[in-house]
mmCIF file of C-alpha atoms in Angstrom:
data_model
loop_
_atom_site.group_PDB
_atom_site.id
_atom_site.type_symbol
_atom_site.label_atom_id
_atom_site.label_comp_id
_atom_site.label_asym_id
_atom_site.label_seq_id
_atom_site.Cartn_x
_atom_site.Cartn_y
_atom_site.Cartn_z
ATOM 1 C CA MET C 1 137.652 -89.635 102.928
ATOM 2 C CA PRO C 2 137.090 -87.350 105.964
ATOM 3 C CA ARG C 3 133.914 -85.281 106.072
ATOM 4 C CA TYR C 4 133.553 -81.819 107.569
ATOM 5 C CA TYR C 5 130.728 -79.554 108.611
ATOM 6 C CA GLU C 6 131.068 -75.990 107.437
ATOM 7 C CA PHE C 7 129.546 -73.738 110.105
ATOM 8 C CA GLU C 8 129.024 -70.007 110.164
ATOM 9 C CA VAL C 9 128.573 -68.614 113.669
ATOM 10 C CA THR C 10 127.219 -65.094 114.202
ATOM 11 C CA LEU C 11 126.863 -63.212 117.467
ATOM 12 C CA GLN C 12 123.240 -62.083 117.760
ATOM 13 C CA GLU C 13 121.997 -58.517 118.333
ATOM 14 C CA ILE C 14 125.211 -56.719 117.343
ATOM 15 C CA GLU C 15 125.691 -54.622 114.219
ATOM 16 C CA PRO C 16 127.880 -54.579 112.254
ATOM 17 C CA ARG C 17 127.928 -58.343 112.375
ATOM 18 C CA ILE C 18 130.565 -60.315 114.338
ATOM 19 C CA TRP C 19 130.975 -63.762 112.768
ATOM 20 C CA ARG C 20 133.303 -66.706 112.098
ATOM 21 C CA ARG C 21 133.224 -69.527 109.548
ATOM 22 C CA PHE C 22 135.023 -72.849 110.091
ATOM 23 C CA PHE C 23 135.205 -76.546 109.218
ATOM 24 C CA LEU C 24 134.708 -79.152 111.960
ATOM 25 C CA ARG C 25 134.896 -82.956 111.586
ATOM 26 C CA THR C 26 131.512 -84.649 111.286
ATOM 27 C CA THR C 27 132.638 -87.070 114.020
ATOM 28 C CA SER C 28 132.763 -84.167 116.517
ATOM 29 C CA ASN C 29 130.441 -83.676 119.470
ATOM 30 C CA PHE C 30 128.822 -80.503 120.826
ATOM 31 C CA ALA C 31 131.710 -79.958 123.254
ATOM 32 C CA HIS C 32 134.054 -79.799 120.230
ATOM 33 C CA LEU C 33 131.706 -77.259 118.622
ATOM 34 C CA HIS C 34 131.741 -75.246 121.852
ATOM 35 C CA VAL C 35 135.563 -75.174 121.961
ATOM 36 C CA ALA C 36 135.712 -74.227 118.269
ATOM 37 C CA ILE C 37 133.366 -71.279 118.876
ATOM 38 C CA GLN C 38 135.323 -70.236 121.972
ATOM 39 C CA GLU C 39 138.639 -70.229 120.135
ATOM 40 C CA ALA C 40 137.325 -68.712 116.893
ATOM 41 C CA PHE C 41 135.736 -65.799 118.748
ATOM 42 C CA GLY C 42 138.410 -65.377 121.412
ATOM 43 C CA TRP C 43 136.171 -66.144 124.377
ATOM 44 C CA GLU C 44 138.036 -67.365 127.460
ATOM 45 C CA ASN C 45 135.910 -70.469 128.139
ATOM 46 C CA TYR C 46 135.123 -69.995 131.801
ATOM 47 C CA HIS C 47 131.338 -69.723 131.770
ATOM 48 C CA LEU C 48 128.516 -72.212 131.267
ATOM 49 C CA TRP C 49 127.185 -72.827 127.766
ATOM 50 C CA GLU C 50 124.491 -74.692 125.891
ATOM 51 C CA CYS C 51 123.289 -75.373 122.369
ATOM 52 C CA ARG C 52 119.555 -75.466 121.757
ATOM 53 C CA LEU C 53 116.943 -75.481 119.063
ATOM 54 C CA PRO C 54 115.855 -71.960 118.177
ATOM 55 C CA ARG C 55 112.784 -70.450 119.786
ATOM 56 C CA PRO C 56 109.903 -71.205 120.015
ATOM 57 C CA LEU C 57 111.069 -74.838 120.428
ATOM 58 C CA ASP C 58 113.900 -73.847 122.779
ATOM 59 C CA ARG C 59 114.905 -77.495 123.370
ATOM 60 C CA VAL C 60 118.398 -77.954 124.826
ATOM 61 C CA LEU C 61 120.567 -80.176 122.630
ATOM 62 C CA ALA C 62 123.724 -80.203 124.763
ATOM 63 C CA GLY C 63 125.717 -78.082 127.168
ATOM 64 C CA SER C 64 128.357 -77.760 129.827
ATOM 65 C CA PRO C 65 129.352 -81.016 131.523
ATOM 66 C CA ASN C 66 127.954 -81.396 135.038
ATOM 67 C CA TYR C 67 125.356 -78.660 134.537
ATOM 68 C CA ASP C 68 122.039 -79.850 135.946
ATOM 69 C CA GLY C 69 119.873 -77.493 133.897
ATOM 70 C CA ASP C 70 118.029 -74.284 134.541
ATOM 71 C CA ASP C 71 115.586 -73.195 137.239
ATOM 72 C CA TRP C 72 112.672 -74.702 135.290
ATOM 73 C CA GLY C 73 114.069 -78.238 135.523
ATOM 74 C CA ARG C 74 115.080 -78.354 131.865
ATOM 75 C CA PRO C 75 117.807 -81.034 131.609
ATOM 76 C CA THR C 76 121.074 -80.292 129.817
ATOM 77 C CA PRO C 77 122.728 -83.298 128.125
ATOM 78 C CA ASP C 78 126.524 -83.355 128.475
ATOM 79 C CA GLY C 79 128.008 -81.867 125.287
ATOM 80 C CA ARG C 80 130.814 -84.434 125.328
ATOM 81 C CA GLU C 81 128.266 -87.222 124.916
ATOM 82 C CA VAL C 82 126.083 -85.765 122.151
ATOM 83 C CA LYS C 83 127.440 -86.106 118.616
ATOM 84 C CA LEU C 84 126.828 -83.331 116.113
ATOM 85 C CA ASN C 85 125.707 -85.912 113.563
ATOM 86 C CA SER C 86 122.743 -86.780 115.780
ATOM 87 C CA TYR C 87 121.248 -83.445 114.640
ATOM 88 C CA PHE C 88 123.226 -82.172 111.658
ATOM 89 C CA ILE C 89 122.750 -85.089 109.251
ATOM 90 C CA GLY C 90 120.022 -87.131 107.586
ATOM 91 C CA LYS C 91 116.403 -86.354 106.741
ATOM 92 C CA ARG C 92 115.792 -84.272 109.861
ATOM 93 C CA CYS C 93 119.019 -82.312 109.506
ATOM 94 C CA LEU C 94 119.153 -79.080 111.459
ATOM 95 C CA GLU C 95 120.032 -76.021 109.437
ATOM 96 C CA TRP C 96 120.999 -74.057 112.531
ATOM 97 C CA CYS C 97 120.938 -73.999 116.286
ATOM 98 C CA GLU C 98 121.511 -71.386 118.947
ATOM 99 C CA TYR C 99 124.610 -71.352 121.159
ATOM 100 C CA GLU C 100 124.560 -69.411 124.426
ATOM 101 C CA TYR C 101 127.728 -68.609 126.314
ATOM 102 C CA ASP C 102 127.821 -67.013 129.776
ATOM 103 C CA PHE C 103 124.302 -67.191 131.188
ATOM 104 C CA GLY C 104 124.849 -63.859 132.993
ATOM 105 C CA ASP C 105 125.886 -61.826 129.930
ATOM 106 C CA SER C 106 123.841 -64.155 127.695
ATOM 107 C CA TRP C 107 125.934 -64.045 124.531
ATOM 108 C CA LEU C 108 123.675 -65.675 121.933
ATOM 109 C CA HIS C 109 125.140 -67.016 118.700
ATOM 110 C CA ASP C 110 123.438 -68.376 115.584
ATOM 111 C CA VAL C 111 125.227 -71.558 114.480
ATOM 112 C CA LYS C 112 124.306 -72.097 110.837
ATOM 113 C CA LEU C 113 125.201 -75.233 108.890
ATOM 114 C CA ILE C 114 126.474 -74.044 105.500
ATOM 115 C CA GLY C 115 127.306 -77.486 104.115
ATOM 116 C CA ILE C 116 128.977 -80.854 104.548
ATOM 117 C CA HIS C 117 132.188 -81.460 102.587
ATOM 118 C CA SER C 118 134.396 -84.460 101.857
ATOM 119 C CA MET C 119 138.123 -83.716 101.564
ATOM 120 C CA LYS C 120 141.281 -85.701 101.031
ATOM 121 C CA GLU C 121 143.030 -83.669 103.716
ATOM 122 C CA THR C 122 142.650 -84.754 107.349
ATOM 123 C CA PHE C 123 142.329 -82.221 110.165
ATOM 124 C CA LYS C 124 140.085 -81.677 113.201
ATOM 125 C CA ARG C 125 139.001 -78.152 112.358
ATOM 126 C CA ARG C 126 139.969 -75.191 110.221
ATOM 127 C CA LEU C 127 139.068 -71.512 110.548
ATOM 128 C CA LEU C 128 138.062 -70.066 107.174
ATOM 129 C CA SER C 129 137.050 -66.451 107.737
ATOM 130 C CA GLY C 130 135.399 -63.963 110.036
ATOM 131 C CA ALA C 131 134.902 -60.302 110.808
ATOM 132 C CA ARG C 132 135.161 -57.918 113.750
ATOM 133 C CA ALA C 133 136.451 -58.473 117.269
ATOM 134 C CA CYS C 134 134.535 -60.482 119.808
ATOM 135 C CA PRO C 135 133.328 -58.456 122.823
ATOM 136 C CA ARG C 136 135.504 -58.500 125.909
ATOM 137 C CA GLU C 137 134.743 -61.289 128.351
ATOM 138 C CA ASP C 138 132.297 -60.139 131.073
ATOM 139 C CA ALA C 139 131.452 -56.937 129.173
ATOM 140 C CA GLY C 140 127.846 -57.119 130.360
ATOM 141 C CA GLY C 141 126.052 -58.515 127.326
ATOM 142 C CA THR C 142 125.021 -56.464 124.325
ATOM 143 C CA GLY C 143 124.393 -53.388 126.492
ATOM 144 C CA GLY C 144 127.910 -53.620 127.880
ATOM 145 C CA TYR C 145 129.284 -54.099 124.371
ATOM 146 C CA ASP C 146 127.462 -50.936 123.231
ATOM 147 C CA ARG C 147 128.917 -49.149 126.266
ATOM 148 C CA CYS C 148 132.474 -50.150 125.280
ATOM 149 C CA VAL C 149 132.006 -49.074 121.658
ATOM 150 C CA HIS C 150 130.472 -45.757 122.778
ATOM 151 C CA PHE C 151 133.419 -45.111 125.091
ATOM 152 C CA LEU C 152 135.950 -45.836 122.347
ATOM 153 C CA THR C 153 134.067 -43.539 119.958
ATOM 154 C CA THR C 154 133.382 -40.607 122.291
ATOM 155 C CA GLY C 155 135.692 -40.996 125.297
ATOM 156 C CA LYS C 156 132.591 -40.879 127.516
ATOM 157 C CA ASP C 157 131.222 -43.758 129.559
ATOM 158 C CA ILE C 158 127.421 -43.971 129.505
ATOM 159 C CA TRP C 159 127.667 -45.384 133.045
ATOM 160 C CA ASP C 160 129.926 -42.491 134.157
ATOM 161 C CA GLU C 161 132.849 -44.734 135.105
ATOM 162 C CA GLU C 162 135.540 -43.478 132.683
ATOM 163 C CA ASP C 163 138.316 -44.209 135.178
ATOM 164 C CA VAL C 164 137.239 -47.871 135.300
ATOM 165 C CA ILE C 165 136.258 -48.698 131.734
ATOM 166 C CA GLY C 166 139.252 -47.155 129.968
ATOM 167 C CA PRO C 167 141.906 -49.364 131.594
ATOM 168 C CA TRP C 168 139.597 -52.398 131.399
ATOM 169 C CA ILE C 169 139.083 -52.020 127.630
ATOM 170 C CA GLY C 170 142.840 -51.716 127.074
ATOM 171 C CA ASP C 171 143.792 -52.047 123.409
ATOM 172 C CA TRP C 172 140.558 -53.804 122.327
ATOM 173 C CA LYS C 173 139.282 -52.532 118.982
ATOM 174 C CA PRO C 174 135.799 -53.663 117.896
ATOM 175 C CA ASP C 175 136.573 -53.489 114.163
ATOM 176 C CA VAL C 176 139.760 -55.572 114.273
ATOM 177 C CA PHE C 177 139.828 -59.322 113.691
ATOM 178 C CA ASP C 178 143.254 -60.839 113.007
ATOM 179 C CA LEU C 179 142.374 -63.865 110.874
ATOM 180 C CA LYS C 180 145.957 -65.117 110.413
ATOM 181 C CA THR C 181 146.799 -65.089 114.140
ATOM 182 C CA THR C 182 143.462 -66.687 115.063
ATOM 183 C CA GLN C 183 143.893 -69.346 112.359
ATOM 184 C CA ALA C 184 147.360 -70.239 113.674
ATOM 185 C CA GLN C 185 145.848 -71.031 117.107
ATOM 186 C CA PHE C 186 142.563 -72.504 115.847
ATOM 187 C CA ASP C 187 143.967 -74.823 113.159
ATOM 188 C CA LYS C 188 146.784 -76.385 115.236
#
């Protein structure tokens, strides 16, 4: 019978909380987890990423293929080659790790293991729930996210670039998360 991790992923430092919950096969690797997070949140998957143990340990578990590591010589194992069950199972099972996407904007996510389930049904992954819209790609981190929300609330840009930010934001609404549409893409 297939087994599935149930993960809840929350974007750090933003209130109200932006989060997604999904099932992912226990045979998956960290690259599969990365793609699941990208598609659940609506990121566009064109920046570097890594999963690591939470601070103060800050040990990299896996990351973008062909990424040599950071300026401090910290190696980054290829996420395609590191299985989730090497960390999320057994006596030393992780309860959570940190996922960073876009090292410039530094979008940090808590990836929490909720449970491991056996099911008769076979699938690769399934989106269960979530709340709020993911920030726009390249928004400028949490400060840029706050800027976008402030502009939508007041019509004023805290960086005094109303003519730029308005068209860039488009129809993005921070409170809206369309679960059904996202599930249709995520679950296929």
